[in-house]
Tab-separated table of C-alpha atoms in Angstrom:
chain	number	residue	atom	x	y	z
A	1	MET	CA	10.092	4.467	-12.115
A	2	ARG	CA	11.852	1.110	-10.827
A	3	GLU	CA	13.092	-0.041	-14.503
A	4	ILE	CA	14.404	3.546	-15.825
A	5	LEU	CA	16.270	4.089	-11.983
A	6	PRO	CA	19.393	2.753	-12.410
A	7	ALA	CA	19.509	5.462	-15.173
A	8	LEU	CA	18.189	8.259	-12.837
A	9	SER	CA	20.474	7.670	-10.091
A	10	ALA	CA	23.360	7.539	-12.692
A	11	TRP	CA	22.093	10.868	-14.168
A	12	TYR	CA	21.602	11.856	-10.225
A	13	ALA	CA	24.977	11.004	-8.992
A	14	ALA	CA	26.793	12.674	-11.924
A	15	GLY	CA	24.919	15.982	-11.339
A	16	ALA	CA	23.616	16.150	-14.664
A	17	PRO	CA	20.196	17.495	-14.798
A	18	PHE	CA	17.305	15.759	-16.797
A	19	GLY	CA	13.544	16.237	-16.863
A	20	LEU	CA	11.339	13.326	-14.951
A	21	ALA	CA	7.853	13.266	-16.497
A	22	THR	CA	5.729	11.249	-14.297
A	23	VAL	CA	1.721	10.506	-14.636
A	24	VAL	CA	0.248	11.649	-11.425
A	25	ALA	CA	-3.947	11.244	-12.823
A	26	VAL	CA	-5.653	8.815	-15.297
A	27	SER	CA	-9.212	8.895	-16.543
A	28	ARG	CA	-10.766	5.867	-19.054
A	29	SER	CA	-8.927	4.442	-21.167
A	30	ALA	CA	-5.418	5.520	-20.444
A	31	PRO	CA	-2.178	3.308	-21.450
A	32	ARG	CA	-0.364	3.322	-18.649
A	33	ASP	CA	-1.823	3.766	-14.753
A	34	PRO	CA	0.226	6.765	-12.324
A	35	GLY	CA	3.569	6.272	-11.517
A	36	ALA	CA	4.798	5.406	-14.778
A	37	ALA	CA	7.844	7.675	-15.923
A	38	MET	CA	9.607	8.643	-18.262
A	39	ALA	CA	12.688	10.414	-18.286
A	40	VAL	CA	14.938	12.593	-20.675
A	41	GLY	CA	18.813	12.665	-19.809
A	42	PRO	CA	22.542	14.305	-21.200
A	43	ASP	CA	22.534	13.949	-24.461
A	44	ASP	CA	18.780	13.608	-25.160
A	45	GLU	CA	18.630	10.275	-23.915
A	46	VAL	CA	15.236	9.385	-23.218
A	47	VAL	CA	14.158	6.206	-20.402
A	48	GLY	CA	11.134	4.749	-19.968
A	49	SER	CA	7.272	5.730	-21.515
A	50	VAL	CA	4.143	7.656	-20.050
A	51	SER	CA	1.498	5.953	-23.268
A	52	GLY	CA	3.258	3.592	-24.940
A	53	GLY	CA	4.088	5.941	-27.947
A	54	CYS	CA	0.995	8.121	-27.598
A	55	VAL	CA	2.362	11.065	-26.696
A	56	GLU	CA	6.208	10.497	-26.068
A	57	GLY	CA	7.512	13.479	-28.505
A	58	ALA	CA	5.699	15.696	-26.602
A	59	VAL	CA	6.957	14.854	-23.266
A	60	PHE	CA	10.482	14.618	-24.529
A	61	GLU	CA	9.986	18.299	-25.213
A	62	LEU	CA	7.972	19.104	-21.954
A	63	ALA	CA	11.175	17.540	-20.663
A	64	ARG	CA	13.680	19.366	-22.345
A	65	GLU	CA	11.436	22.432	-21.692
A	66	VAL	CA	11.309	22.136	-18.617
A	67	VAL	CA	15.260	21.522	-17.079
A	68	ALA	CA	16.486	24.681	-18.882
A	69	SER	CA	13.473	26.836	-16.897
A	70	GLY	CA	14.435	24.867	-13.804
A	71	GLU	CA	10.578	25.091	-13.372
A	72	ALA	CA	7.693	21.785	-13.007
A	73	HIS	CA	4.554	21.892	-15.662
A	74	LEU	CA	1.807	19.451	-15.447
A	75	GLN	CA	0.161	18.622	-18.635
A	76	THR	CA	-3.312	16.895	-19.829
A	77	PHE	CA	-3.248	14.857	-22.501
A	78	GLY	CA	-6.536	13.348	-23.990
A	79	TYR	CA	-7.758	12.440	-27.418
A	80	SER	CA	-9.087	15.402	-29.566
A	81	ASP	CA	-12.174	15.128	-31.843
A	82	GLU	CA	-11.775	18.838	-32.397
A	83	ASP	CA	-8.427	18.280	-34.443
A	84	ALA	CA	-7.607	15.668	-35.508
A	85	PHE	CA	-3.507	16.612	-35.626
A	86	ALA	CA	-3.513	17.289	-31.777
A	87	VAL	CA	-1.164	15.154	-29.621
A	88	GLY	CA	-2.972	13.253	-27.544
A	89	LEU	CA	-4.065	9.639	-26.598
A	90	THR	CA	-5.332	7.399	-29.991
A	91	CYS	CA	-7.165	5.208	-26.838
A	92	GLY	CA	-9.383	7.767	-25.963
A	93	GLY	CA	-8.093	7.940	-22.567
A	94	GLU	CA	-6.678	10.832	-20.587
A	95	ILE	CA	-3.736	10.981	-18.464
A	96	THR	CA	-2.082	13.608	-16.098
A	97	LEU	CA	1.817	14.433	-16.218
A	98	LEU	CA	3.795	16.320	-13.850
A	99	VAL	CA	7.458	16.986	-15.407
A	100	ARG	CA	9.520	18.534	-13.337
A	101	PRO	CA	13.742	19.356	-13.802
A	102	VAL	CA	15.836	16.784	-10.929
A	103	THR	CA	19.288	17.967	-10.045
A	104	PRO	CA	21.041	17.203	-6.110
A	105	ALA	CA	20.252	21.235	-6.071
A	106	LEU	CA	16.329	20.932	-6.341
A	107	ASP	CA	15.365	17.552	-4.902
A	108	PRO	CA	18.110	16.645	-2.436
A	109	VAL	CA	15.919	13.987	-1.654
A	110	PHE	CA	16.010	12.107	-4.619
A	111	GLY	CA	19.471	10.087	-3.871
A	112	GLU	CA	18.146	9.041	-0.832
A	113	VAL	CA	15.182	7.817	-1.900
A	114	ALA	CA	16.807	6.064	-5.377
A	115	GLU	CA	18.660	3.598	-2.468
A	116	SER	CA	15.562	2.841	-0.552
A	117	VAL	CA	14.206	1.524	-3.670
A	118	THR	CA	17.244	0.114	-4.779
A	119	ALA	CA	17.749	-1.944	-1.840
A	120	GLY	CA	14.018	-3.209	-1.484
A	121	ARG	CA	13.378	-0.446	1.361
A	122	PRO	CA	9.775	1.262	1.629
A	123	VAL	CA	8.931	4.968	0.569
A	124	THR	CA	6.866	7.144	-0.568
A	125	VAL	CA	7.720	10.168	-2.271
A	126	ALA	CA	5.071	13.501	-1.615
A	127	THR	CA	5.264	16.030	-5.012
A	128	VAL	CA	3.304	18.851	-4.927
A	129	THR	CA	1.032	18.794	-8.633
A	130	ASP	CA	-0.531	22.273	-8.194
A	131	GLY	CA	-2.072	25.337	-6.226
A	132	PRO	CA	-0.390	27.527	-3.742
A	133	ALA	CA	2.273	25.816	-3.182
A	134	PRO	CA	6.300	25.458	-4.409
A	135	ARG	CA	4.910	22.329	-7.698
A	136	GLY	CA	7.248	19.835	-8.157
A	137	ALA	CA	8.520	20.352	-3.403
A	138	ALA	CA	9.181	16.876	-2.518
A	139	LEU	CA	9.538	15.578	0.648
A	140	ALA	CA	10.669	11.667	1.366
A	141	VAL	CA	8.179	9.263	4.406
A	142	TRP	CA	10.009	6.350	5.078
A	143	PRO	CA	8.146	4.610	7.972
A	144	ASP	CA	10.205	6.201	10.389
A	145	ARG	CA	11.818	9.222	9.237
A	146	VAL	CA	10.841	12.210	6.708
A	147	ALA	CA	13.304	14.569	4.354
A	148	GLY	CA	11.987	17.368	2.564
A	149	THR	CA	9.245	20.159	1.862
A	150	LEU	CA	6.325	20.926	0.234
A	151	GLY	CA	6.751	24.065	1.618
A	152	THR	CA	4.938	24.771	4.610
A	153	THR	CA	4.404	22.797	8.423
A	154	GLY	CA	1.398	22.441	8.672
A	155	LEU	CA	1.690	20.635	5.025
A	156	ASP	CA	4.439	18.221	5.403
A	157	VAL	CA	2.533	16.508	8.617
A	158	ALA	CA	-0.715	16.730	6.811
A	159	VAL	CA	1.231	14.680	3.809
A	160	THR	CA	3.230	12.374	5.921
A	161	ALA	CA	0.347	10.960	7.812
A	162	ASP	CA	-1.119	10.034	4.675
A	163	ALA	CA	2.167	8.724	2.903
A	164	ARG	CA	2.810	6.498	5.849
A	165	GLY	CA	-0.977	5.289	5.112
A	166	GLU	CA	-0.231	4.493	1.667
A	167	LEU	CA	2.705	3.215	2.358
A	168	ALA	CA	1.358	0.434	4.360
A	169	LEU	CA	-1.598	-0.145	1.849
A	170	GLY	CA	2.089	0.180	-1.494
A	171	ALA	CA	-0.763	2.404	-2.927
A	172	THR	CA	-0.237	5.469	-4.827
A	173	GLY	CA	-2.295	8.688	-5.992
A	174	LEU	CA	-3.325	12.277	-5.282
A	175	ARG	CA	-4.714	14.124	-2.515
A	176	HIS	CA	-5.776	17.365	-1.731
A	177	TYR	CA	-5.199	19.581	1.107
A	178	GLY	CA	-5.075	23.157	2.066
A	179	PRO	CA	-2.699	25.862	2.028
A	180	ARG	CA	-1.288	24.670	5.556
A	181	GLY	CA	-2.006	20.881	4.537
A	182	GLU	CA	-6.211	21.559	6.218
A	183	ARG	CA	-8.491	18.293	5.200
A	184	ARG	CA	-11.357	18.634	3.456
A	185	GLU	CA	-9.938	21.489	0.827
A	186	ASP	CA	-8.361	20.941	-2.592
A	187	ALA	CA	-5.932	24.288	-3.293
A	188	VAL	CA	-2.934	21.838	-2.712
A	189	SER	CA	-2.666	19.210	-5.078
A	190	VAL	CA	0.260	16.640	-3.569
A	191	PHE	CA	1.304	13.433	-5.766
A	192	LEU	CA	1.769	10.445	-3.184
A	193	HIS	CA	3.785	7.665	-4.989
A	194	SER	CA	4.421	4.704	-3.307
A	195	PHE	CA	7.671	1.705	-3.696
A	196	ALA	CA	6.286	-1.108	-1.504
A	197	PRO	CA	4.023	-3.959	-2.939
A	198	PRO	CA	0.823	-4.136	-1.026
A	199	PRO	CA	1.158	-6.305	1.498
A	200	ARG	CA	-0.422	-9.767	2.259
A	201	MET	CA	-3.152	-10.834	3.936
A	202	LEU	CA	-3.433	-14.256	4.654
A	203	VAL	CA	-6.866	-16.274	5.640
A	204	PHE	CA	-6.646	-20.003	6.931
A	205	GLY	CA	-9.918	-21.419	6.669
A	206	ALA	CA	-12.587	-21.298	3.426
A	207	ILE	CA	-15.250	-21.030	5.443
A	208	ASP	CA	-17.992	-18.287	4.608
A	209	TYR	CA	-16.458	-15.859	7.208
A	210	ALA	CA	-13.309	-16.091	5.180
A	211	ALA	CA	-14.949	-15.321	2.398
A	212	ALA	CA	-15.986	-11.788	4.226
A	213	VAL	CA	-12.567	-11.477	5.769
A	214	ALA	CA	-10.753	-11.736	2.082
A	215	ARG	CA	-13.157	-8.756	0.260
A	216	ILE	CA	-12.542	-6.788	3.071
A	217	GLY	CA	-9.601	-7.488	2.745
A	218	ASP	CA	-9.410	-7.055	-0.775
A	219	PHE	CA	-11.270	-3.284	-0.227
A	220	LEU	CA	-8.544	-2.130	2.191
A	221	GLY	CA	-5.373	-2.977	-0.316
A	222	TYR	CA	-4.092	-6.079	0.903
A	223	ARG	CA	-3.126	-9.215	-1.242
A	224	VAL	CA	-5.200	-12.007	-0.483
A	225	THR	CA	-4.404	-15.216	-0.106
A	226	VAL	CA	-7.144	-17.678	1.298
A	227	CYS	CA	-5.991	-21.504	2.340
A	228	ASP	CA	-7.756	-24.776	3.433
A	229	ALA	CA	-6.917	-28.225	3.307
A	230	ARG	CA	-10.088	-29.095	1.993
A	231	PRO	CA	-10.704	-28.794	-1.993
A	232	VAL	CA	-14.301	-28.872	-1.715
A	233	PHE	CA	-14.551	-25.336	0.171
A	234	ALA	CA	-10.939	-24.170	-1.125
A	235	THR	CA	-13.053	-23.673	-4.838
A	236	PRO	CA	-12.297	-19.574	-6.411
A	237	LYS	CA	-15.805	-19.371	-7.361
A	238	ARG	CA	-16.594	-18.678	-3.149
A	239	PHE	CA	-14.435	-15.388	-3.356
A	240	PRO	CA	-14.343	-12.296	-5.146
A	241	PRO	CA	-12.045	-11.860	-7.786
A	242	GLY	CA	-8.580	-11.146	-7.723
A	243	VAL	CA	-8.250	-13.379	-4.329
A	244	GLU	CA	-5.635	-16.314	-4.474
A	245	VAL	CA	-7.190	-19.684	-3.583
A	246	VAL	CA	-4.528	-22.898	-2.781
A	247	VAL	CA	-5.167	-25.882	-1.570
A	248	ASP	CA	-3.006	-27.235	1.020
A	249	TRP	CA	-2.102	-27.929	5.112
A	250	PRO	CA	-2.412	-24.461	6.032
A	251	HIS	CA	1.154	-24.648	8.438
A	252	ARG	CA	2.439	-26.604	5.368
A	253	TYR	CA	1.564	-23.947	3.144
A	254	LEU	CA	2.904	-20.456	5.793
A	255	GLN	CA	6.396	-22.551	6.300
A	256	GLY	CA	6.858	-22.272	1.776
A	257	ALA	CA	4.471	-18.666	2.193
A	258	GLY	CA	6.879	-15.159	2.780
A	259	THR	CA	5.718	-12.447	5.659
A	260	ASP	CA	7.068	-9.929	6.765
A	261	GLU	CA	6.097	-6.998	9.442
A	262	ARG	CA	3.042	-5.912	7.409
A	263	THR	CA	1.829	-9.507	6.842
A	264	VAL	CA	-1.767	-9.973	8.171
A	265	ILE	CA	-2.811	-13.594	9.453
A	266	CYS	CA	-6.392	-14.944	9.944
A	267	VAL	CA	-7.247	-18.434	11.609
A	268	LEU	CA	-10.152	-19.190	10.602
A	269	THR	CA	-10.066	-22.706	10.298
A	270	HIS	CA	-11.900	-23.206	14.150
A	271	ASP	CA	-10.677	-27.043	14.510
A	272	PRO	CA	-7.468	-27.581	16.547
A	273	LYS	CA	-6.081	-29.798	13.755
A	274	PHE	CA	-5.617	-26.825	11.498
A	275	ASP	CA	-4.555	-23.794	13.863
A	276	VAL	CA	-2.997	-25.203	16.492
A	277	PRO	CA	0.605	-26.214	13.822
A	278	LEU	CA	-0.590	-23.608	12.010
A	279	LEU	CA	-0.109	-20.707	14.746
A	280	GLN	CA	3.207	-22.953	16.071
A	281	GLU	CA	4.484	-21.397	12.641
A	282	ALA	CA	2.269	-17.722	12.279
A	283	LEU	CA	3.573	-16.788	16.137
A	284	ARG	CA	7.345	-18.003	15.531
A	285	ARG	CA	7.281	-15.932	12.206
A	286	PRO	CA	7.181	-11.735	10.721
A	287	ALA	CA	4.087	-9.965	10.894
A	288	ALA	CA	1.972	-7.193	11.683
A	289	TYR	CA	-2.150	-8.839	13.067
A	290	ILE	CA	-2.268	-12.641	13.924
A	291	GLY	CA	-5.756	-13.462	14.690
A	292	ALA	CA	-7.463	-16.529	15.519
A	293	MET	CA	-11.431	-17.097	15.452
A	294	GLY	CA	-12.898	-19.380	18.077
A	295	SER	CA	-14.785	-19.368	21.526
A	296	ARG	CA	-13.977	-17.982	25.045
A	297	ARG	CA	-14.093	-22.020	25.496
A	298	THR	CA	-11.775	-22.558	21.771
A	299	HIS	CA	-9.454	-19.754	22.734
A	300	GLU	CA	-8.583	-21.442	26.047
A	301	ASP	CA	-8.592	-25.132	24.647
A	302	ARG	CA	-6.136	-23.622	21.817
A	303	MET	CA	-3.560	-21.572	24.733
A	304	ARG	CA	-2.937	-24.761	26.592
A	305	ARG	CA	-2.284	-26.793	23.212
A	306	LEU	CA	-0.227	-23.588	22.438
A	307	VAL	CA	1.810	-24.235	25.546
A	308	ASP	CA	2.643	-27.383	25.257
A	309	ALA	CA	3.949	-27.327	22.028
A	310	GLY	CA	6.349	-24.745	23.545
A	311	LEU	CA	5.807	-21.552	22.452
A	312	THR	CA	6.726	-18.849	24.616
A	313	ASP	CA	4.430	-15.474	27.012
A	314	ARG	CA	6.037	-13.315	24.203
A	315	GLN	CA	5.085	-15.041	21.335
A	316	LEU	CA	1.854	-16.178	22.872
A	317	SER	CA	1.039	-12.603	23.574
A	318	ARG	CA	1.190	-11.749	19.241
A	319	LEU	CA	-1.903	-13.672	19.339
A	320	ARG	CA	-5.587	-12.396	18.483
A	321	SER	CA	-8.321	-14.625	19.753
A	322	PRO	CA	-11.277	-14.350	19.892
A	323	VAL	CA	-10.128	-11.946	16.892
A	324	GLY	CA	-11.055	-9.156	16.607
A	325	LEU	CA	-12.981	-5.974	18.314
A	326	ASP	CA	-16.254	-5.685	20.602
A	327	LEU	CA	-19.390	-4.584	18.042
A	328	GLY	CA	-22.007	-7.181	18.360
A	329	ALA	CA	-21.015	-8.503	14.971
A	330	ARG	CA	-23.361	-11.778	13.660
A	331	THR	CA	-23.051	-12.420	10.132
A	332	PRO	CA	-20.058	-13.065	8.293
A	333	GLU	CA	-20.143	-9.892	7.106
A	334	GLU	CA	-19.658	-8.202	10.653
A	335	VAL	CA	-17.155	-10.203	11.540
A	336	ALA	CA	-15.160	-8.874	8.804
A	337	VAL	CA	-15.807	-5.461	10.074
A	338	SER	CA	-14.981	-6.449	13.207
A	339	VAL	CA	-11.539	-8.281	11.971
A	340	ALA	CA	-10.722	-5.468	9.912
A	341	ALA	CA	-11.315	-2.942	12.394
A	342	GLU	CA	-9.213	-4.997	15.072
A	343	ILE	CA	-6.037	-4.882	12.551
A	344	VAL	CA	-6.497	-0.979	11.378
A	345	ALA	CA	-6.204	-0.398	15.073
A	346	LEU	CA	-3.649	-2.611	16.177
A	347	ARG	CA	-1.470	-0.724	12.610
A	348	TRP	CA	-2.393	2.850	14.171
A	349	GLY	CA	-2.262	2.615	17.800
A	350	GLY	CA	-5.859	3.037	17.993
A	351	THR	CA	-8.316	2.261	20.959
A	352	GLY	CA	-11.059	0.685	19.299
A	353	SER	CA	-13.407	3.465	21.905
A	354	PRO	CA	-16.154	5.407	20.216
A	355	LEU	CA	-14.811	9.083	19.120
A	356	THR	CA	-17.074	10.145	21.038
A	357	ALA	CA	-15.655	8.983	23.962
A	358	THR	CA	-11.733	10.224	23.627
A	359	ALA	CA	-10.483	13.848	23.996
A	360	GLY	CA	-7.820	15.293	21.349
A	361	ALA	CA	-6.413	14.835	18.134
A	362	ILE	CA	-8.490	12.278	15.840
A	363	HIS	CA	-4.872	11.493	13.948
A	364	PRO	CA	-1.773	12.454	15.876
A	365	GLU	CA	0.366	13.774	14.484
A	366	ALA	CA	3.115	11.932	12.534
A	367	THR	CA	7.011	12.813	13.022
């Protein structure tokens, strides 16, 4: 979508209708991931791709049809053993496409979404694909506001909450609801397309606890980097596939690394010569979570050193130390769950208390 957005924005600004086909589900060896898009605009101009050439001809015709009818269409393409001449994927996979017409009248939020994506501002677009709700209806969800509707207030509220969760992780995929947003029902299918890179998790200290924290961070959807100044410990084979491993002094690496309000920083070095200079840097830059491992005594010594280094009370108040929630954790894996639970609680304003000890809505309504 990002690649073809300039053309779509130009058509939209000119009020020219276009048909937009988006991959909303895949199975087996499908050629493109969910979110891949192709559009057919004025004078039958085509931009983008949904399958690398296998079904583009059929999608072209579908896009023209939805523009003419003004109604969205859901279509699945797969390999056909019964009919060798059927339009399908030669790779043996399967893709499901939502093909919908786009005009300022049919999709009044598209322009705002395009501006946000172009400017690098995170936004999730929720679109109804199937069920007793208007197919093709769109709801745009930003961290602080929403625009559009999927047809009912209950559905909008439920989808908004999930869309912000997906946006926090930069995730894209199908979700299922009841007609009024009921959980654990699958009458309505909604495609959540997040325009945000996955948040970063920076883990410092290549110890056993770091491997467990990196593993759960990857599971939660973070782009994980582990950094340690000791090459004997900072080796890729000690960490899950996909986790970046860097050999460098932690504070020096952080000085050159980009962080933002979604970044998670876990300081597991447990050594003043590493963690104090690192925390001086971390507490002065944007981050969603900054946690440091250590005993109560280590924490008190660390805080004295940070005060001596000139950090303010406000900066020090951002530090979660000792790291994690009180779960009674012992093993590296249990500690990783404790840390992950604290990160999730801080992100969404949770108390960390057992739900049996709380009252009211489990998931507060999003606005």
